[in-house]
Amino acid sequence: MTLAITLLSCLPCLPCLVVASADAGRATTERSRFEAYLGDHDVPTAAELRALGKAPDKTLMALSSDPHAEGLVRARATAGLRFFPTPEVQTFLGKLIQKNAKATDATDRLIVRRAALALGWMVVADAPDTLALLFDNDDVEVRVDAAIGLGLTRSESATGYLRRRLAVESAPRVREQIERQLRAMGQPTTQPEKATPPKKETPMRSGW
């Protein structure tokens, strides 16, 4: 009798368990679809990503931050986030770049490069401050994509970061990309020389 009462008391909870299980199953299936698709497609379109699931941005962020997922899939998931410029995605990309600005691991560097382009594409107000952190990375390719990301923002502050980096950058490929971005933004690649002030002449004393 007691067992029967216990079982009956659990019955109202069964629908909740069924719904939760179904949601978890859908999430797993959606993630699997994304993972398989990104494994075969280097540059998916926004329409293709939306067709894979109801919450593409959340699935892409989950894949991007999963250290157990394949590195190439994670990088492509990060790149795909550029199509979903929500505040949540912008914050995610910003934190990812801040965390891995000086990354030394090859996979982390690839992911942060894709994050730089995605964030620059979104033209977020404070994006230049975040993207400029990547100029401290030892890898030339990371610095090249930092320059491209800054150029995509088309902002005045990005111009300042590009000019300051150009003054100290030694890698030819990075310098070339910085100059290219400055030209695309309608900016000169060199600072105008300041005119030399005229020398003050010492007045001559007249003799007595």
Tab-separated table of C-alpha atoms in Angstrom:
chain	number	residue	atom	x	y	z
A	1	MET	CA	0.000	0.000	0.000
A	2	THR	CA	2.780	2.404	0.956
A	3	LEU	CA	4.648	1.621	-2.273
A	4	ALA	CA	1.539	2.334	-4.325
A	5	ILE	CA	1.036	5.695	-2.627
A	6	THR	CA	4.681	6.607	-3.243
A	7	LEU	CA	4.405	5.745	-6.920
A	8	LEU	CA	1.186	7.703	-7.284
A	9	SER	CA	2.773	10.753	-5.654
A	10	CYS	CA	5.518	10.703	-8.314
A	11	LEU	CA	3.105	10.666	-11.238
A	12	PRO	CA	2.671	14.482	-11.480
A	13	CYS	CA	6.447	14.813	-11.952
A	14	LEU	CA	6.588	12.434	-14.912
A	15	PRO	CA	5.519	15.011	-17.584
A	16	CYS	CA	8.273	17.360	-16.378
A	17	LEU	CA	10.858	14.609	-16.667
A	18	VAL	CA	9.652	13.706	-20.147
A	19	VAL	CA	9.843	17.367	-21.308
A	20	ALA	CA	13.310	17.829	-19.811
A	21	SER	CA	14.514	14.661	-21.479
A	22	ALA	CA	13.066	15.744	-24.818
A	23	ASP	CA	14.725	19.177	-24.569
A	24	ALA	CA	18.075	17.601	-23.764
A	25	GLY	CA	17.679	15.255	-26.705
A	26	ARG	CA	16.881	18.112	-29.079
A	27	ALA	CA	19.908	20.097	-27.846
A	28	THR	CA	22.179	17.109	-28.378
A	29	THR	CA	20.777	16.499	-31.842
A	30	GLU	CA	21.130	20.178	-32.785
A	31	ARG	CA	24.711	20.299	-31.573
A	32	SER	CA	25.509	17.143	-33.536
A	33	ARG	CA	24.074	18.693	-36.694
A	34	PHE	CA	26.185	21.826	-36.235
A	35	GLU	CA	29.305	19.843	-35.441
A	36	ALA	CA	28.927	17.639	-38.519
A	37	TYR	CA	28.122	20.577	-40.793
A	38	LEU	CA	31.035	22.722	-39.586
A	39	GLY	CA	33.339	19.761	-40.007
A	40	ASP	CA	32.633	19.835	-43.765
A	41	HIS	CA	31.984	23.534	-44.455
A	42	ASP	CA	34.656	26.167	-44.029
A	43	VAL	CA	32.527	29.271	-44.588
A	44	PRO	CA	28.841	28.604	-43.836
A	45	THR	CA	26.253	31.283	-44.548
A	46	ALA	CA	23.816	32.767	-42.057
A	47	ALA	CA	20.906	30.992	-43.746
A	48	GLU	CA	22.662	27.632	-43.545
A	49	LEU	CA	23.383	28.062	-39.848
A	50	ARG	CA	19.815	29.125	-39.063
A	51	ALA	CA	18.524	26.066	-40.889
A	52	LEU	CA	20.473	23.786	-38.547
A	53	GLY	CA	18.635	24.726	-35.359
A	54	LYS	CA	16.419	27.134	-33.448
A	55	ALA	CA	19.231	28.714	-31.402
A	56	PRO	CA	22.284	28.793	-33.687
A	57	ASP	CA	24.084	31.475	-31.681
A	58	LYS	CA	23.929	29.464	-28.444
A	59	THR	CA	25.046	26.266	-30.171
A	60	LEU	CA	27.930	28.071	-31.854
A	61	MET	CA	29.071	29.576	-28.556
A	62	ALA	CA	28.883	26.156	-26.899
A	63	LEU	CA	31.017	24.605	-29.638
A	64	SER	CA	33.482	27.489	-29.665
A	65	SER	CA	34.179	27.159	-25.944
A	66	ASP	CA	34.237	23.334	-25.797
A	67	PRO	CA	37.867	22.177	-25.398
A	68	HIS	CA	36.816	18.621	-26.322
A	69	ALA	CA	35.485	19.629	-29.750
A	70	GLU	CA	37.752	19.514	-32.798
A	71	GLY	CA	39.851	22.661	-33.119
A	72	LEU	CA	38.773	23.416	-36.680
A	73	VAL	CA	35.099	23.045	-35.749
A	74	ARG	CA	35.587	25.407	-32.810
A	75	ALA	CA	37.245	27.988	-35.059
A	76	ARG	CA	34.474	27.762	-37.659
A	77	ALA	CA	31.826	28.035	-34.952
A	78	THR	CA	33.536	31.186	-33.683
A	79	ALA	CA	33.616	32.659	-37.182
A	80	GLY	CA	29.919	31.875	-37.646
A	81	LEU	CA	29.003	34.040	-34.663
A	82	ARG	CA	29.490	37.150	-36.823
A	83	PHE	CA	25.997	36.547	-38.222
A	84	PHE	CA	24.404	36.867	-34.769
A	85	PRO	CA	25.392	40.264	-33.309
A	86	THR	CA	23.388	39.973	-30.098
A	87	PRO	CA	24.694	41.531	-26.858
A	88	GLU	CA	25.297	38.019	-25.528
A	89	VAL	CA	27.434	37.063	-28.519
A	90	GLN	CA	29.334	40.353	-28.413
A	91	THR	CA	30.151	39.818	-24.750
A	92	PHE	CA	31.186	36.229	-25.445
A	93	LEU	CA	33.592	37.267	-28.207
A	94	GLY	CA	35.022	40.104	-26.132
A	95	LYS	CA	35.782	37.823	-23.198
A	96	LEU	CA	37.233	35.167	-25.503
A	97	ILE	CA	39.671	37.690	-26.985
A	98	GLN	CA	40.627	39.109	-23.596
A	99	LYS	CA	41.293	35.631	-22.222
A	100	ASN	CA	43.372	34.458	-25.199
A	101	ALA	CA	45.005	37.707	-26.308
A	102	LYS	CA	48.479	36.280	-25.658
A	103	ALA	CA	47.653	32.664	-26.522
A	104	THR	CA	50.542	30.417	-27.523
A	105	ASP	CA	48.574	27.279	-28.395
A	106	ALA	CA	47.949	26.918	-32.143
A	107	THR	CA	44.239	26.100	-31.740
A	108	ASP	CA	43.648	28.965	-29.304
A	109	ARG	CA	45.362	31.329	-31.703
A	110	LEU	CA	43.201	30.186	-34.598
A	111	ILE	CA	40.038	30.640	-32.545
A	112	VAL	CA	41.005	34.099	-31.305
A	113	ARG	CA	41.795	35.143	-34.886
A	114	ARG	CA	38.287	34.141	-35.958
A	115	ALA	CA	36.874	35.960	-32.928
A	116	ALA	CA	38.719	39.142	-33.931
A	117	LEU	CA	37.151	39.145	-37.389
A	118	ALA	CA	33.704	38.328	-36.023
A	119	LEU	CA	33.823	41.127	-33.438
A	120	GLY	CA	35.170	43.621	-35.964
A	121	TRP	CA	32.372	42.671	-38.359
A	122	MET	CA	29.783	43.593	-35.718
A	123	VAL	CA	31.105	47.169	-35.336
A	124	VAL	CA	30.719	47.193	-31.545
A	125	ALA	CA	31.533	50.517	-29.879
A	126	ASP	CA	34.244	49.207	-27.551
A	127	ALA	CA	35.565	46.577	-29.980
A	128	PRO	CA	38.772	48.515	-30.845
A	129	ASP	CA	39.896	48.494	-27.204
A	130	THR	CA	39.501	44.713	-27.124
A	131	LEU	CA	40.977	44.007	-30.565
A	132	ALA	CA	44.076	46.080	-29.846
A	133	LEU	CA	45.013	43.590	-27.117
A	134	LEU	CA	45.904	41.112	-29.861
A	135	PHE	CA	48.812	43.275	-31.001
A	136	ASP	CA	50.675	41.916	-27.968
A	137	ASN	CA	50.534	38.372	-29.347
A	138	ASP	CA	53.819	36.951	-30.621
A	139	ASP	CA	52.137	35.345	-33.630
A	140	VAL	CA	52.191	37.372	-36.856
A	141	GLU	CA	48.879	35.926	-38.107
A	142	VAL	CA	47.098	36.961	-34.916
A	143	ARG	CA	48.379	40.523	-35.306
A	144	VAL	CA	47.372	40.557	-38.983
A	145	ASP	CA	43.790	39.595	-38.099
A	146	ALA	CA	43.795	42.129	-35.266
A	147	ALA	CA	44.541	44.804	-37.866
A	148	ILE	CA	41.770	43.525	-40.149
A	149	GLY	CA	39.310	43.436	-37.252
A	150	LEU	CA	40.166	47.014	-36.302
A	151	GLY	CA	39.756	48.103	-39.901
A	152	LEU	CA	36.309	46.517	-40.089
A	153	THR	CA	35.082	48.710	-37.234
A	154	ARG	CA	35.792	51.858	-39.289
A	155	SER	CA	36.067	53.801	-36.037
A	156	GLU	CA	38.249	56.752	-35.107
A	157	SER	CA	39.698	54.926	-32.121
A	158	ALA	CA	40.646	52.012	-34.389
A	159	THR	CA	42.629	54.446	-36.547
A	160	GLY	CA	44.568	55.523	-33.482
A	161	TYR	CA	45.388	51.934	-32.519
A	162	LEU	CA	46.488	51.126	-36.068
A	163	ARG	CA	48.772	54.163	-36.266
A	164	ARG	CA	50.380	53.476	-32.908
A	165	ARG	CA	51.032	49.860	-33.856
A	166	LEU	CA	52.443	50.824	-37.230
A	167	ALA	CA	55.031	52.980	-35.461
A	168	VAL	CA	56.487	49.988	-33.592
A	169	GLU	CA	55.549	46.925	-35.689
A	170	SER	CA	58.508	45.145	-37.291
A	171	ALA	CA	56.805	42.294	-39.206
A	172	PRO	CA	56.346	43.270	-42.886
A	173	ARG	CA	53.039	41.366	-43.265
A	174	VAL	CA	51.505	43.109	-40.259
A	175	ARG	CA	52.743	46.520	-41.377
A	176	GLU	CA	51.341	45.906	-44.870
A	177	GLN	CA	47.938	44.960	-43.451
A	178	ILE	CA	47.840	47.960	-41.119
A	179	GLU	CA	48.622	50.298	-44.028
A	180	ARG	CA	45.956	48.583	-46.147
A	181	GLN	CA	43.329	49.091	-43.443
A	182	LEU	CA	44.283	52.723	-42.971
A	183	ARG	CA	43.932	53.339	-46.720
A	184	ALA	CA	40.548	51.565	-46.725
A	185	MET	CA	39.450	53.946	-43.976
A	186	GLY	CA	40.571	56.930	-46.039
A	187	GLN	CA	43.520	57.647	-43.770
A	188	PRO	CA	47.112	58.412	-44.789
A	189	THR	CA	49.616	55.707	-43.898
A	190	THR	CA	52.188	58.200	-42.665
A	191	GLN	CA	51.928	61.010	-40.185
A	192	PRO	CA	52.471	64.466	-41.721
A	193	GLU	CA	55.830	65.897	-40.755
A	194	LYS	CA	55.691	68.736	-38.313
A	195	ALA	CA	57.146	71.971	-39.564
A	196	THR	CA	60.379	72.919	-37.841
A	197	PRO	CA	59.830	76.118	-35.863
A	198	PRO	CA	62.076	78.995	-36.973
A	199	LYS	CA	65.127	79.634	-34.835
A	200	LYS	CA	64.987	82.652	-32.652
A	201	GLU	CA	67.693	85.084	-33.636
A	202	THR	CA	69.699	86.666	-30.858
A	203	PRO	CA	69.485	90.415	-31.177
A	204	MET	CA	72.853	92.017	-31.873
A	205	ARG	CA	74.195	94.535	-29.380
A	206	SER	CA	74.985	97.897	-30.762
A	207	GLY	CA	78.390	99.222	-29.806
A	208	TRP	CA	79.032	102.519	-28.036
